[in-house]
């Protein structure tokens, strides 16, 4: 079982703040990393798929970076808005199994 | 109509009853997964299938079985439900390779 760690577990910020959180994973046998946003009462929706060391992806105010050599990915949200409130999940796919293994998520609450 | 449809959305049952959760998809994806979500534990894989004739156990398969009736259908069964199987269950699909998952809306199961 792969150990995928996300930190912090939860985060409260004020509207307009920029924030970031971390997904850590075993660096050996890396294949891909996914980021998902999971809003309350909905199902997780994909944000990014990242496959190459040094990858940077961006969607609006949300961006992500990937370091496969040291085994981490950062998700950044610039100028947080209340509608960004959600749980953000990362999922690792390792070579050989190609099965997404999820971290426990970071719960973000943005206060108006 | 949703790309990935789960039925039922909510179910309350009693200990010892047989329960089936159904998942159907219109994405044309070969890969299908059943995950379970418990508060604080993230998404854990129960079973997965890469093809109609392919069934594989995930991290927490004990007490569950699955059937891949067709490319588009993947059912999860609890032969004799127990209270610690109370959880939110997600079906997900993926195309292949590093592609992200598409999730259904979830099935909330309560076992009394």
Short mmCIF file of C-alpha atoms in Angstrom, two decimals:
data_model
loop_
_atom_site.label_atom_id
_atom_site.label_comp_id
_atom_site.label_asym_id
_atom_site.label_seq_id
_atom_site.Cartn_x
_atom_site.Cartn_y
_atom_site.Cartn_z
CA UNK A 1 0.00 0.00 0.00
CA UNK A 2 1.52 3.33 -1.07
CA UNK A 3 1.83 6.04 1.57
CA UNK A 4 0.43 9.29 0.20
CA UNK A 5 0.46 12.08 2.76
CA UNK A 6 -1.30 15.43 2.51
CA UNK A 7 -0.70 18.43 4.74
CA UNK A 8 -2.15 20.29 6.38
CA UNK A 9 -5.26 18.26 7.17
CA UNK A 10 -7.36 21.44 7.25
CA UNK A 11 -6.87 25.09 6.56
CA UNK A 12 -8.92 28.21 7.27
CA UNK A 13 -8.07 31.36 5.32
CA UNK A 14 -9.63 34.73 4.65
CA UNK A 15 -10.99 35.70 1.27
CA UNK A 16 -8.16 37.11 -0.82
CA UNK A 17 -5.41 35.13 0.92
CA UNK A 18 -3.16 32.94 -1.15
CA UNK A 19 -2.54 29.46 0.15
CA UNK A 20 -0.74 26.26 -0.65
CA UNK A 21 -0.71 22.69 0.50
CA UNK A 22 1.43 19.62 0.00
CA UNK A 23 1.12 16.08 -1.26
CA UNK A 24 4.06 13.78 -0.37
CA UNK A 25 4.61 10.36 -1.86
CA UNK A 26 7.28 7.68 -2.38
CA UNK A 27 9.59 8.90 -5.14
CA UNK A 28 10.44 5.47 -6.47
CA UNK A 29 8.48 4.04 -9.42
CA UNK A 30 6.48 7.22 -10.01
CA UNK A 31 4.02 7.20 -12.91
CA UNK A 32 1.53 10.05 -12.42
CA UNK A 33 -0.06 12.32 -9.83
CA UNK A 34 -3.63 13.60 -9.89
CA UNK A 35 -5.20 16.52 -8.02
CA UNK A 36 -8.95 16.59 -7.40
CA UNK A 37 -11.32 19.11 -5.85
CA UNK A 38 -14.13 17.66 -3.77
CA UNK A 39 -16.93 20.03 -2.79
CA UNK A 40 -19.38 19.10 -0.07
CA UNK A 41 -22.29 16.95 -1.30
CA UNK A 42 -20.65 16.50 -4.69
CA UNK A 43 -18.22 14.01 -6.17
CA UNK A 44 -14.48 14.64 -6.66
CA UNK A 45 -13.58 16.43 -9.88
CA UNK A 46 -10.17 16.32 -11.51
CA UNK A 47 -8.01 19.43 -11.51
CA UNK A 48 -4.69 18.24 -12.88
CA UNK A 49 -2.76 15.19 -14.02
CA UNK A 50 1.00 15.53 -13.68
CA UNK A 51 3.51 13.11 -15.08
CA UNK A 52 6.92 14.76 -15.50
CA UNK A 53 9.36 16.03 -12.90
CA UNK A 54 9.18 19.81 -12.91
CA UNK A 55 5.64 19.85 -14.34
CA UNK A 56 3.67 22.99 -13.61
CA UNK A 57 -0.04 23.12 -14.35
CA UNK A 58 -2.45 26.04 -14.02
CA UNK A 59 -6.22 26.46 -14.14
CA UNK A 60 -7.38 29.96 -13.34
CA UNK A 61 -6.16 30.87 -9.86
CA UNK A 62 -5.10 27.30 -9.05
CA UNK A 63 -1.70 25.92 -9.97
CA UNK A 64 0.36 22.87 -9.11
CA UNK A 65 3.98 21.83 -9.25
CA UNK A 66 5.59 18.41 -9.18
CA UNK A 67 8.94 17.14 -7.88
CA UNK A 68 9.20 13.41 -8.53
CA UNK A 69 12.81 13.15 -7.35
CA UNK A 70 11.98 14.24 -3.82
CA UNK A 71 8.40 12.97 -3.88
CA UNK A 72 6.13 15.98 -3.45
CA UNK A 73 3.62 18.16 -5.23
CA UNK A 74 2.33 21.57 -4.19
CA UNK A 75 -1.11 22.99 -4.95
CA UNK A 76 -1.38 26.78 -4.87
CA UNK A 77 -4.51 28.92 -4.79
CA UNK A 78 -4.00 32.61 -5.46
CA UNK A 79 -6.48 35.07 -3.98
CA UNK A 80 -8.76 32.46 -2.36
CA UNK A 81 -12.51 32.90 -2.77
CA UNK A 82 -15.31 31.35 -0.70
CA UNK A 83 -16.19 29.14 -3.69
CA UNK A 84 -12.71 27.57 -3.39
CA UNK A 85 -13.84 25.95 -0.14
CA UNK A 86 -13.52 22.21 -0.67
CA UNK A 87 -11.38 19.21 0.12
CA UNK A 88 -8.39 18.87 -2.19
CA UNK A 89 -7.23 15.32 -2.85
CA UNK A 90 -4.07 14.07 -4.46
CA UNK A 91 -3.75 10.56 -5.89
CA UNK A 92 -0.55 8.76 -6.82
CA UNK A 93 -0.26 6.28 -9.66
CA UNK A 94 2.83 4.09 -9.39
CA UNK A 95 4.33 2.17 -12.25
CA UNK A 96 3.37 -1.47 -12.28
CA UNK A 97 -0.07 -1.14 -10.71
CA UNK A 98 -1.36 2.11 -12.27
CA UNK A 99 -4.01 2.26 -9.55
CA UNK A 100 -4.72 5.69 -8.02
CA UNK A 101 -3.91 5.73 -4.30
CA UNK A 102 -5.43 8.72 -2.55
CA UNK A 103 -4.17 10.87 0.26
CA UNK A 104 -6.60 11.84 3.02
CA UNK A 105 -7.08 15.32 1.60
CA UNK A 106 -6.71 18.92 2.75
CA UNK A 107 -9.94 20.62 3.76
CA UNK A 108 -9.88 24.30 2.79
CA UNK A 109 -12.39 26.79 4.18
CA UNK A 110 -12.30 30.33 2.84
CA UNK A 111 -14.03 32.87 5.05
CA UNK A 112 -15.66 35.92 3.41
CA UNK B 1 -27.69 12.29 -17.77
CA UNK B 2 -24.56 11.85 -15.69
CA UNK B 3 -21.54 10.17 -17.26
CA UNK B 4 -21.25 7.83 -14.27
CA UNK B 5 -24.49 6.85 -12.57
CA UNK B 6 -24.72 5.15 -9.19
CA UNK B 7 -27.82 3.57 -7.71
CA UNK B 8 -29.13 3.74 -5.08
CA UNK B 9 -27.95 7.14 -3.88
CA UNK B 10 -28.97 6.40 -0.31
CA UNK B 11 -29.77 3.12 1.39
CA UNK B 12 -30.47 2.11 4.95
CA UNK B 13 -30.36 -1.58 5.69
CA UNK B 14 -29.99 -4.01 8.56
CA UNK B 15 -27.11 -6.20 9.62
CA UNK B 16 -26.98 -9.43 7.65
CA UNK B 17 -28.86 -8.19 4.59
CA UNK B 18 -27.43 -8.51 1.08
CA UNK B 19 -26.92 -5.21 -0.66
CA UNK B 20 -25.96 -4.38 -4.22
CA UNK B 21 -24.70 -1.01 -5.38
CA UNK B 22 -24.78 -0.48 -9.10
CA UNK B 23 -22.66 1.67 -11.36
CA UNK B 24 -23.11 2.38 -15.04
CA UNK B 25 -21.16 4.70 -17.31
CA UNK B 26 -21.53 6.28 -20.71
CA UNK B 27 -17.89 7.38 -20.98
CA UNK B 28 -16.76 4.29 -22.88
CA UNK B 29 -13.98 3.82 -20.32
CA UNK B 30 -12.45 0.39 -19.81
CA UNK B 31 -11.32 0.95 -16.24
CA UNK B 32 -13.81 0.98 -13.37
CA UNK B 33 -13.23 1.27 -9.64
CA UNK B 34 -15.12 1.09 -6.36
CA UNK B 35 -13.85 3.28 -3.53
CA UNK B 36 -15.12 3.72 0.00
CA UNK B 37 -14.92 7.01 1.90
CA UNK B 38 -14.91 7.20 5.69
CA UNK B 39 -14.44 10.46 7.59
CA UNK B 40 -10.76 11.11 8.18
CA UNK B 41 -9.63 8.16 6.09
CA UNK B 42 -9.89 9.43 2.55
CA UNK B 43 -10.82 7.23 -0.38
CA UNK B 44 -9.85 3.57 -0.10
CA UNK B 45 -9.98 1.15 -3.00
CA UNK B 46 -12.28 -1.87 -2.69
CA UNK B 47 -12.13 -3.48 -6.15
CA UNK B 48 -11.15 -2.51 -9.66
CA UNK B 49 -11.55 -3.81 -13.18
CA UNK B 50 -9.58 -2.96 -16.30
CA UNK B 51 -11.79 -4.97 -18.64
CA UNK B 52 -14.96 -7.04 -18.66
CA UNK B 53 -13.04 -10.22 -17.77
CA UNK B 54 -10.69 -8.56 -15.32
CA UNK B 55 -11.48 -8.27 -11.59
CA UNK B 56 -8.92 -7.28 -8.95
CA UNK B 57 -9.01 -6.81 -5.21
CA UNK B 58 -8.10 -3.48 -3.75
CA UNK B 59 -6.90 -2.46 -0.32
CA UNK B 60 -10.12 -3.36 1.55
CA UNK B 61 -11.94 -6.08 -0.40
CA UNK B 62 -12.94 -8.31 2.55
CA UNK B 63 -16.72 -8.51 2.89
CA UNK B 64 -17.31 -7.24 -0.66
CA UNK B 65 -17.64 -8.78 -4.11
CA UNK B 66 -18.04 -7.26 -7.56
CA UNK B 67 -19.36 -8.11 -10.98
CA UNK B 68 -18.40 -6.50 -14.28
CA UNK B 69 -21.46 -7.37 -16.33
CA UNK B 70 -20.44 -5.31 -19.34
CA UNK B 71 -17.93 -2.60 -20.19
CA UNK B 72 -20.41 -0.05 -18.92
CA UNK B 73 -21.57 -1.77 -15.71
CA UNK B 74 -19.72 -2.58 -12.49
CA UNK B 75 -21.69 -3.69 -9.42
CA UNK B 76 -20.54 -3.92 -5.81
CA UNK B 77 -22.18 -6.43 -3.46
CA UNK B 78 -22.15 -6.78 0.29
CA UNK B 79 -23.21 -10.38 0.88
CA UNK B 80 -24.01 -9.87 4.56
CA UNK B 81 -23.83 -6.24 5.56
CA UNK B 82 -22.32 -5.23 8.90
CA UNK B 83 -22.41 -1.83 10.66
CA UNK B 84 -18.76 -1.00 9.95
CA UNK B 85 -19.61 -1.05 6.26
CA UNK B 86 -21.58 2.12 6.81
CA UNK B 87 -19.85 4.59 4.48
CA UNK B 88 -20.05 6.64 1.31
CA UNK B 89 -19.24 4.52 -1.73
CA UNK B 90 -17.94 5.94 -5.00
CA UNK B 91 -17.74 4.33 -8.40
CA UNK B 92 -15.15 5.83 -10.75
CA UNK B 93 -14.02 5.24 -14.31
CA UNK B 94 -10.89 6.03 -16.31
CA UNK B 95 -9.78 5.70 -19.89
CA UNK B 96 -6.29 4.24 -19.55
CA UNK B 97 -2.76 5.12 -18.56
CA UNK B 98 -2.38 8.23 -16.44
CA UNK B 99 -5.86 9.53 -17.17
CA UNK B 100 -7.85 10.98 -14.27
CA UNK B 101 -10.89 9.35 -12.74
CA UNK B 102 -14.48 10.37 -13.39
CA UNK B 103 -16.57 9.81 -10.29
CA UNK B 104 -20.20 8.98 -9.80
CA UNK B 105 -22.30 10.96 -7.33
CA UNK B 106 -21.78 8.42 -4.55
CA UNK B 107 -23.98 5.94 -2.71
CA UNK B 108 -24.46 6.50 0.99
CA UNK B 109 -25.01 3.22 2.80
CA UNK B 110 -26.08 2.90 6.42
CA UNK B 111 -26.07 -0.52 8.07
CA UNK B 112 -28.00 -0.66 11.33
#
